[in-house]
Each structure stands twice: as structure tokens, then as C-alpha cells.
PDB file of C-alpha atoms in Angstrom:
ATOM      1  CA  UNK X   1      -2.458  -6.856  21.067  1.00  0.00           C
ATOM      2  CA  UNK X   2      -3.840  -8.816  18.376  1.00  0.00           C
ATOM      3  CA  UNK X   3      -2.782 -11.666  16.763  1.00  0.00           C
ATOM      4  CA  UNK X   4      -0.833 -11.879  13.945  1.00  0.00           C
ATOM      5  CA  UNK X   5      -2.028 -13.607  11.105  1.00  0.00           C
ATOM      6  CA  UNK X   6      -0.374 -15.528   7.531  1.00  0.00           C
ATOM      7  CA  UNK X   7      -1.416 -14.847   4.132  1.00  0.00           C
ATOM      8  CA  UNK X   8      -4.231 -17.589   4.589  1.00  0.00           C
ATOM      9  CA  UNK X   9      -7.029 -15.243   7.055  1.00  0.00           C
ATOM     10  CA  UNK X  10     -10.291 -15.655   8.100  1.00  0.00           C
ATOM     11  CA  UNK X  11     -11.693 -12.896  10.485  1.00  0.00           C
ATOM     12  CA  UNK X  12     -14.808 -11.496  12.658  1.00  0.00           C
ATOM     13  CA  UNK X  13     -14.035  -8.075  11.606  1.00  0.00           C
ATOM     14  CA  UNK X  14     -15.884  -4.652  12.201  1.00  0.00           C
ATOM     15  CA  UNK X  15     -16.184  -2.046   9.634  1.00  0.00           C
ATOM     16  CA  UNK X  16     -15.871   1.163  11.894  1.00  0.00           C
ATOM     17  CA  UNK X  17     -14.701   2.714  15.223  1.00  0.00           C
ATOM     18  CA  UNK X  18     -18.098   1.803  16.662  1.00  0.00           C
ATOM     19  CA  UNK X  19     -19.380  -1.335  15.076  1.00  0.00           C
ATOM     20  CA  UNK X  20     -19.475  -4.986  16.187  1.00  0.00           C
ATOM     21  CA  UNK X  21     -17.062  -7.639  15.200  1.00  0.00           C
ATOM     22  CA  UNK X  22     -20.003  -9.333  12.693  1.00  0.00           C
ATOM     23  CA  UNK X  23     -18.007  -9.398   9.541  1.00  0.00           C
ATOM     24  CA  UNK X  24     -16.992 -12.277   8.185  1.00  0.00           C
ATOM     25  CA  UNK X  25     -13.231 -11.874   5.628  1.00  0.00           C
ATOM     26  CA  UNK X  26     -11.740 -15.121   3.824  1.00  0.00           C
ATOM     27  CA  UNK X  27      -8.762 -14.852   2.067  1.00  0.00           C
ATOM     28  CA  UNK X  28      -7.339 -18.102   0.834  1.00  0.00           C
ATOM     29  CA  UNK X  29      -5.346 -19.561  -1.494  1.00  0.00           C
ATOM     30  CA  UNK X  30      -8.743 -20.295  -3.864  1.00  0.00           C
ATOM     31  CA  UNK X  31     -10.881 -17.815  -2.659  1.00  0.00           C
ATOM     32  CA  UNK X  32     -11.658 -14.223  -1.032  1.00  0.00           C
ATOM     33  CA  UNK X  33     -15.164 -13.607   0.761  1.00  0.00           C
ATOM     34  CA  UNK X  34     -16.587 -10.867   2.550  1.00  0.00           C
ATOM     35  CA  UNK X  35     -19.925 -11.847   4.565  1.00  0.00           C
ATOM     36  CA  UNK X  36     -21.869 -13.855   1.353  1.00  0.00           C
ATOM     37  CA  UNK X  37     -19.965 -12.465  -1.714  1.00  0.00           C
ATOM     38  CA  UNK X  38     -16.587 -14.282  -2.742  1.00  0.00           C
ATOM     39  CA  UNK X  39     -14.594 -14.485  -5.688  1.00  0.00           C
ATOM     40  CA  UNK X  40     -11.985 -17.095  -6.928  1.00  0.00           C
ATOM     41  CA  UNK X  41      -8.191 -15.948  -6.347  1.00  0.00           C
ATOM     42  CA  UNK X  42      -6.958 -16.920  -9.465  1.00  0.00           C
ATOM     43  CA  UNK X  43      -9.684 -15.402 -11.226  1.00  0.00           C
ATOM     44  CA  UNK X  44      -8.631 -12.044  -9.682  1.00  0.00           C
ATOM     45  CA  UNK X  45      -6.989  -9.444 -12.276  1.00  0.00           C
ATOM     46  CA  UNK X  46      -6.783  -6.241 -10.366  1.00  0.00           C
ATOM     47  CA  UNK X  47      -6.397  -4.847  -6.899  1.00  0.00           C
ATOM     48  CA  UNK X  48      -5.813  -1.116  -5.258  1.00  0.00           C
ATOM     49  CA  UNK X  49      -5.519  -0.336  -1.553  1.00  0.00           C
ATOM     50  CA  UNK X  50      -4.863   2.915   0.878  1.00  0.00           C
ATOM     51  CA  UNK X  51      -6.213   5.113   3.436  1.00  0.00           C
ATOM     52  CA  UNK X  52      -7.138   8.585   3.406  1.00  0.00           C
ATOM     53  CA  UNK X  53      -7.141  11.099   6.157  1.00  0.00           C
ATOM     54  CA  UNK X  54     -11.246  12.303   6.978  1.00  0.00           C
ATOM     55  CA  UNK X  55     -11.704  15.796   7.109  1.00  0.00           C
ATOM     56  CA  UNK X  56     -14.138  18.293   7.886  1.00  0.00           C
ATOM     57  CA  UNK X  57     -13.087  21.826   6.770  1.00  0.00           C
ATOM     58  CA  UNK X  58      -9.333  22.009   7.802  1.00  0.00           C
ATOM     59  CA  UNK X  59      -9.407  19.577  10.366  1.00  0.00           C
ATOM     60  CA  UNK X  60      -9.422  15.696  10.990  1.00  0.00           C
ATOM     61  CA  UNK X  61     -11.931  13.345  12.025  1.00  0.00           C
ATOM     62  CA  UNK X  62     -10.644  10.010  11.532  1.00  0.00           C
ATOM     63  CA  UNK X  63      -9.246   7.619   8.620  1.00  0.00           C
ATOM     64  CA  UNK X  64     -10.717   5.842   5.445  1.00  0.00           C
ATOM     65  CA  UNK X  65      -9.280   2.520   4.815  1.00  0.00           C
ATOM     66  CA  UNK X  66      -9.736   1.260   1.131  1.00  0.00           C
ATOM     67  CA  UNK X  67      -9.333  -2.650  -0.128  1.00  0.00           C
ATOM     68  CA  UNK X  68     -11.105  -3.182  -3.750  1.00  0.00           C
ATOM     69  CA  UNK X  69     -10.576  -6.897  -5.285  1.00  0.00           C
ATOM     70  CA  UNK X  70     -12.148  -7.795  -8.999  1.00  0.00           C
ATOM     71  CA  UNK X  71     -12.252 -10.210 -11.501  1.00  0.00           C
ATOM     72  CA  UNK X  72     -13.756  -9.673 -15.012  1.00  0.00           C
ATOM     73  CA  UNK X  73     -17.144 -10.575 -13.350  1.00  0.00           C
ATOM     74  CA  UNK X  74     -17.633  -9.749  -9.961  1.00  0.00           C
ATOM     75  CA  UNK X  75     -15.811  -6.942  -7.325  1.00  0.00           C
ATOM     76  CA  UNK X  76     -15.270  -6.794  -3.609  1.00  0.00           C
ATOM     77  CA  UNK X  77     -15.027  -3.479  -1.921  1.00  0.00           C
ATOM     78  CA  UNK X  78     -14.121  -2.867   1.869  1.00  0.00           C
ATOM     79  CA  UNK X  79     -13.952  -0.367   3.671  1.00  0.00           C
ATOM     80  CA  UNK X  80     -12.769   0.431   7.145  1.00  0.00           C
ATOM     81  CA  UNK X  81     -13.326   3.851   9.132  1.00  0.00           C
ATOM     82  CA  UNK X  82     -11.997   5.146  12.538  1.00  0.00           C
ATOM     83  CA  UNK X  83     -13.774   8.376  13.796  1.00  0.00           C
ATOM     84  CA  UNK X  84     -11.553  10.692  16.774  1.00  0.00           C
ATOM     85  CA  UNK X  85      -8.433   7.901  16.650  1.00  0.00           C
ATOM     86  CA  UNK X  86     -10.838   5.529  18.548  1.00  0.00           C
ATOM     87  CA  UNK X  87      -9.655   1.769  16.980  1.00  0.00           C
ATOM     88  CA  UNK X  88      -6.319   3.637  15.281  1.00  0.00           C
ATOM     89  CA  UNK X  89      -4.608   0.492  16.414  1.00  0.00           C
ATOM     90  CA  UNK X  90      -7.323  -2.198  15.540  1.00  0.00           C
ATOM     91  CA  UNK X  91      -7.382  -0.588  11.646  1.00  0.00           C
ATOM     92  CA  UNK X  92      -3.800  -0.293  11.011  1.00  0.00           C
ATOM     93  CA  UNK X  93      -3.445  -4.353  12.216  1.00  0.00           C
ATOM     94  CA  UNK X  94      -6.375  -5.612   9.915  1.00  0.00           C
ATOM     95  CA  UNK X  95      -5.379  -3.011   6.850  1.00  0.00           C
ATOM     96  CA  UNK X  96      -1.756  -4.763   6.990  1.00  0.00           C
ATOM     97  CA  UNK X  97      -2.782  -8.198   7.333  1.00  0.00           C
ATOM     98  CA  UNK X  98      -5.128  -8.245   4.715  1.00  0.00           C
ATOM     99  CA  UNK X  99      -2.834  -6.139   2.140  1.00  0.00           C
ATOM    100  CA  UNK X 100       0.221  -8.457   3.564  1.00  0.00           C
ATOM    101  CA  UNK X 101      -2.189 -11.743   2.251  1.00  0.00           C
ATOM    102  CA  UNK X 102      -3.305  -9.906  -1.150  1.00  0.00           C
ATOM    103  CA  UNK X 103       0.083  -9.117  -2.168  1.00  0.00           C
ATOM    104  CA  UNK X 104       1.250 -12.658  -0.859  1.00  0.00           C
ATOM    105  CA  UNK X 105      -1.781 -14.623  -2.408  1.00  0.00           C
ATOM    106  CA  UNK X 106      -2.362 -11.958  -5.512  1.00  0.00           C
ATOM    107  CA  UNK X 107      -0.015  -9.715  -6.138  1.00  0.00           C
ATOM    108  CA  UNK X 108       3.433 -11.870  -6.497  1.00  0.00           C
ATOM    109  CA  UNK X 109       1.224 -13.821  -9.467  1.00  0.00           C
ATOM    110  CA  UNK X 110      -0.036 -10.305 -10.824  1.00  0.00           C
ATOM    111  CA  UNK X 111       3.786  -9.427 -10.933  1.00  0.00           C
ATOM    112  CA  UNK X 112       4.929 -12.773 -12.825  1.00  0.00           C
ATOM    113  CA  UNK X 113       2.205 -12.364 -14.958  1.00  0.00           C
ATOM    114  CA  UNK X 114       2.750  -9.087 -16.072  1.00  0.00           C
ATOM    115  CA  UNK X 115       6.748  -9.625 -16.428  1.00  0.00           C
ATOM    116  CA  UNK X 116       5.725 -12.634 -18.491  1.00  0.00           C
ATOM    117  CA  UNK X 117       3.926 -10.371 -20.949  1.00  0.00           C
ATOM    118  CA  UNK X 118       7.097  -8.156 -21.166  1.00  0.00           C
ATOM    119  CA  UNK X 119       9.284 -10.312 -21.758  1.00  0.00           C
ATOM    120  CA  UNK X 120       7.588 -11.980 -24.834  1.00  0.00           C
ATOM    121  CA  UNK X 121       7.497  -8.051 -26.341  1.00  0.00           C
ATOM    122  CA  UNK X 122       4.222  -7.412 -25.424  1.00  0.00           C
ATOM    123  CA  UNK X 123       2.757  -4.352 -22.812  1.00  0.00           C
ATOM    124  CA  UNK X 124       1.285  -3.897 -19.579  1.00  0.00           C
ATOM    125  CA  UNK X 125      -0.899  -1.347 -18.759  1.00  0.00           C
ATOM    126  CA  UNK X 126      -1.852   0.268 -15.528  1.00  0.00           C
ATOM    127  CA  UNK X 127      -3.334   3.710 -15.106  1.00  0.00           C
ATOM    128  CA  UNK X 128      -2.489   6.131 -18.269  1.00  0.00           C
ATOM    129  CA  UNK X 129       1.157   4.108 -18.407  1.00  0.00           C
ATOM    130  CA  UNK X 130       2.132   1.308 -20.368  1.00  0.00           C
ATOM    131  CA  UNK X 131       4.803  -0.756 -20.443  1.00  0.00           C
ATOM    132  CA  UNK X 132       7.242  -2.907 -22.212  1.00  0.00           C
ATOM    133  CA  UNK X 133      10.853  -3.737 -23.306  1.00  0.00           C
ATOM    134  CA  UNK X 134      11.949  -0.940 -24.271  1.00  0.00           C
ATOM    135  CA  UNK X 135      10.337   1.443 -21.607  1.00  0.00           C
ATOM    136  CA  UNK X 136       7.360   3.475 -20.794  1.00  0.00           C
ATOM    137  CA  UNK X 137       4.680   5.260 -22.985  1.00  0.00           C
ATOM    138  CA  UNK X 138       2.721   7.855 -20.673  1.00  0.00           C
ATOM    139  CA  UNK X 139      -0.602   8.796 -21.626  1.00  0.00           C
ATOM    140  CA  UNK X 140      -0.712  12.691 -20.445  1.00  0.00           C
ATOM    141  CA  UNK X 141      -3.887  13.963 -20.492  1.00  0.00           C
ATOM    142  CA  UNK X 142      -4.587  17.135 -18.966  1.00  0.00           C
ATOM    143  CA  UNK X 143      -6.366  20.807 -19.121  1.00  0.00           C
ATOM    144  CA  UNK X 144      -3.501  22.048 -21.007  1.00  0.00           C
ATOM    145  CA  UNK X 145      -2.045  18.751 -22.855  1.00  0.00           C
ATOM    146  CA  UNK X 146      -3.254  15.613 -24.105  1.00  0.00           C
ATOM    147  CA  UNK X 147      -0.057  13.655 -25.873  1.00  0.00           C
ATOM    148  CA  UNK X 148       1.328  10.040 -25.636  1.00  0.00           C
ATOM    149  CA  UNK X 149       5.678  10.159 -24.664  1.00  0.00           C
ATOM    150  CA  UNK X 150       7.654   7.287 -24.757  1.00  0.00           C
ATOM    151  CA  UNK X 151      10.191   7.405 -22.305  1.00  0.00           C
ATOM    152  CA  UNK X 152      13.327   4.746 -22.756  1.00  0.00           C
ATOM    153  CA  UNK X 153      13.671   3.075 -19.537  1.00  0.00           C
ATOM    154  CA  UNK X 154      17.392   4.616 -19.304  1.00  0.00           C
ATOM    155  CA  UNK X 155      15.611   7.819 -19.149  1.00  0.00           C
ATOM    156  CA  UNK X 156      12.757   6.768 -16.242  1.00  0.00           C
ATOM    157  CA  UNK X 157      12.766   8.056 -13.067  1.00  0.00           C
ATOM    158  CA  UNK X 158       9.761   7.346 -10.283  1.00  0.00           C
ATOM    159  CA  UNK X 159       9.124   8.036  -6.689  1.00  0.00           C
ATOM    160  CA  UNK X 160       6.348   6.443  -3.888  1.00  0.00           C
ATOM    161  CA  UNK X 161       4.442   9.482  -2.562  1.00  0.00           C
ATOM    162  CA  UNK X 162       2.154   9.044   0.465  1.00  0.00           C
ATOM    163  CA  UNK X 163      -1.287   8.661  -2.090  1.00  0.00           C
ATOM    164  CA  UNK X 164       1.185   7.991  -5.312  1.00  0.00           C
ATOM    165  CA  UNK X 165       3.361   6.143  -7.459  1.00  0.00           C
ATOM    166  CA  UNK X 166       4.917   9.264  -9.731  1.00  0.00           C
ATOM    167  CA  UNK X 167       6.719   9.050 -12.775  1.00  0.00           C
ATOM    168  CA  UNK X 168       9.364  11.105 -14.440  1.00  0.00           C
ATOM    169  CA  UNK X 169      11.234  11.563 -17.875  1.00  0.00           C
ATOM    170  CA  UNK X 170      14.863  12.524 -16.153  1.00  0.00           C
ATOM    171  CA  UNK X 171      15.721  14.565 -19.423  1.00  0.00           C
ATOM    172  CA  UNK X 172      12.433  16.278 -19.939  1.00  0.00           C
ATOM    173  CA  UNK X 173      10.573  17.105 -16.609  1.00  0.00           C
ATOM    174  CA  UNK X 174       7.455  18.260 -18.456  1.00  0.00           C
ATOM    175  CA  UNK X 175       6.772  14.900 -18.946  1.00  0.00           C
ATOM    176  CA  UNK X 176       5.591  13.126 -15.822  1.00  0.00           C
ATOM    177  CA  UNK X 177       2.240  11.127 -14.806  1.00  0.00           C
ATOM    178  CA  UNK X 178       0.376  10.092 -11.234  1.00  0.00           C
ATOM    179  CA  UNK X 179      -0.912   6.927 -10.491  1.00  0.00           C
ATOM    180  CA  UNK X 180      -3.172   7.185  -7.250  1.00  0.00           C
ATOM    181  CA  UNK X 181      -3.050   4.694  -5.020  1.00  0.00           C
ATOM    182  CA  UNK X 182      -7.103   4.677  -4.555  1.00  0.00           C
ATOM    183  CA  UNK X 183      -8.134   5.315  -8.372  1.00  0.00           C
ATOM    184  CA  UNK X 184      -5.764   3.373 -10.017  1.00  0.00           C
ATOM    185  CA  UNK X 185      -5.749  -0.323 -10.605  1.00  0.00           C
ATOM    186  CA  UNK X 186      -2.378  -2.604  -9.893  1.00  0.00           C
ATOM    187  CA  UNK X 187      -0.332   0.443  -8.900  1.00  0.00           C
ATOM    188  CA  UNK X 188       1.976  -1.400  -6.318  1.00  0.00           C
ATOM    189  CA  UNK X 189       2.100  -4.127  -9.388  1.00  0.00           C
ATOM    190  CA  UNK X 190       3.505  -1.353 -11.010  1.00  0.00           C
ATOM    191  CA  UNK X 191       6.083   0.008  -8.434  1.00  0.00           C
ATOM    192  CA  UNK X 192       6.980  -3.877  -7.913  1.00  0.00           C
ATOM    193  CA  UNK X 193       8.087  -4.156 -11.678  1.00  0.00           C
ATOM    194  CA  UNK X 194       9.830  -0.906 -11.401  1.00  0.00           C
ATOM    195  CA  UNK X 195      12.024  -1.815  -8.126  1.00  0.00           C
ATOM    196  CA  UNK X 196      13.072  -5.130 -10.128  1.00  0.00           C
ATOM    197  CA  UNK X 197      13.639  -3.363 -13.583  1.00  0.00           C
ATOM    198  CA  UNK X 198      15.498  -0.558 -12.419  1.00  0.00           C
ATOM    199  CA  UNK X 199      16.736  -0.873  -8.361  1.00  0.00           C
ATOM    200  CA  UNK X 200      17.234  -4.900  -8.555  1.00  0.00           C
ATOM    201  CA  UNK X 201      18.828  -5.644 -12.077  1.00  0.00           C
ATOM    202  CA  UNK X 202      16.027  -6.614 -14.076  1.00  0.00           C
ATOM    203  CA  UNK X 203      16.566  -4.275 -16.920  1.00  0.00           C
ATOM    204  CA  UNK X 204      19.501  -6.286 -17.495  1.00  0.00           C
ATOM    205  CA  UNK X 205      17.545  -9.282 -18.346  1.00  0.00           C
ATOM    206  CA  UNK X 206      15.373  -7.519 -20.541  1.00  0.00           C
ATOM    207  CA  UNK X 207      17.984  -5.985 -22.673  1.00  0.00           C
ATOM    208  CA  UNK X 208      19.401  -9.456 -23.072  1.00  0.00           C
ATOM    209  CA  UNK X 209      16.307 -11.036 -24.588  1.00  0.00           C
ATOM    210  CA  UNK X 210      16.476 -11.479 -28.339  1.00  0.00           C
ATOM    211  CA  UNK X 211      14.074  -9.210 -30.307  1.00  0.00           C
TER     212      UNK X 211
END
């Protein structure tokens, strides 16, 4: 069983089912490292995580496990992959610990920061959505379409697929957009806002806020 560790982490960590632990990961409160690159934490601006099944043809062959980290300047990729199951268990313990200590050292500020620029009637933008106080303007862009909607946050729906965040106009279900967990940037940012807008009471706030 391995150990579990805090937000603060620095690990000997292998990169597949059938490498050696030679890898060197730093995530603390003013920096994240892997082996000689590193990057200031409150310099970071965007983050995305997940894991995809392998495949060959119809059938699996192991897992993909995806951390990028950037700043305006510089960007740290990693990437984990288990071949046949073999290290399942090793993977899934370092893939939560180090998305447990970005979200802990990075992604809480990411949220204030963002709610910040809401609040003072300005937007946030992640993927083809942006946000602000009144709701959410979807960029849709597709083979058949290409139009901006604004959707009034009493009219918002969303739900957390296993790859996506997904959201919905409830009146007009035509209009609807994807945010992929591995192409888009601050997606859980995203989801975070919506839980506290529109599960936790937030929108109340909002709406109380003087133009």
C-alpha cells in the first residue's frame, strides 16, 4: 500500500508499467518540478487532467494518465501509462495525489480568481464558454452551425461525463457545448464555479451585487 501523501509532494516516480522509479515530481506551495524543469505556483494560469482507456482495434491495452501545468511562459506535461493492468494500483494512487495537491495548491486560487473577475462584471473564459453575471455565452461551432447563445444562468443546466463537463440551455436543447477534460483548459475550474453558482447558493450572491 502506498503512502498517502498532503498537497505539499515530492516523489521518485515512474512513468509506465515497466519503468524505474527515476523521476523526480515537486509540488509545493512555490513551485512544481518534474526531473530539471519547474515552474512557479503562483505563476500558474491553467491546468487539465484525465485518463484515457488504450486501445488497439476494439480492445484494451492499458490506461493513459494526463497532468499538463502552464504559465504564460513555460508548460509541464506528464504522463503516466499502464500496459495489461500491470501497476493499475500504483497509477490510480500517484494520479490522485498529484490532482488532490493541484487542485489544493492551484485550483482553489484559480477558482477565487476567476469568481473575483465575475463579480466585478467582468468574464471568464474556458473552452468555447464564457462567463459572467448574468450567465453563459456558448461559442457553438460546428459542421452544421457556428453561432454565439447566451444562456441566463436560470436557464443553465450541466452534467460531469466520464471525459466531460457538458452544458445545456434547459429551454432550447439545440443549444449545448463539451468541454473535454484532456483538450480543454480549467475545466474542473469551471464545474467548481458551477457547483457554487447553481448547487451551493452562489447565484444568490451574484444577483445581489449592484450593477
Amino acid at each position: 500500500m502506498e503512502t498517502p501523501v498532503s498537497e505539499d509532494i515530492e516523489e521518485k516516480i515512474k512513468l509506465d508499467s515497466f519503468g524505474a522509479r527515476t523521476h523526480v515530481v515537486v509540488l509545493r506551495k512555490e513551485r512544481f518540478a518534474f526531473d530539471t524543469t519547474e515552474i512557479r505556483v503562483p505563476a500558474i494560469t491553467h491546468f487539465k487532467f484525465g485518463i484515457k482507456i488504450m486501445q488497439i482495434g476494439m480492445f484494451p491495452v492499458g490506461r493513459r494518465y494526463q497532468i499538463n501545468i502552464k504559465t504564460p511562459e513555460k508548460q509541464i506535461n506528464l504522463v503516466f501509462r499502464t500496459y495489461l493492468g500491470i501497476g493499475n494500483n500504483y497509477f490510480n494512487w500517484l494520479f490522485e495525489a498529484l490532482v488532490d495537491g493541484i487542485w489544493l495548491q492551484i485550483g482553489e486560487r484559480l477558482f477565487r480568481e476567476a469568481m473575483d473577475l465575475v463579480r466585478a462584471g467582468k468574464a471568464y473564459a474556458v473552452g468555447n464558454c464564457t462567463i459572467n453575471r448574468q450567465g453563459i455565452i456558448l461559442n457553438q461551432d460546428t459542421p452544421l452551425t457556428k453561432k454565439l447563445h447566451v444562456i441566463p444562468w436560470a436557464d443553465v443546466s450541466y452534467e460531469k461525463k466520464y471525459n466531460r463537463l457538458v452544458i445545456n440551455s434547459k429551454s432550447n436543447h439545440q443549444v449545448w457545448a463539451n468541454l473535454y477534460f484532456l483538450d480543454d483548459w480549467n475545466v474542473d475550474v469551471l464545474m467548481d464555479i458551477l457547483d457554487w453558482l447553481l448547487q451551493e447558493g452562489g447565484l444568490a450572491e451574484l444577483e445581489n451585487i449592484n450593477p
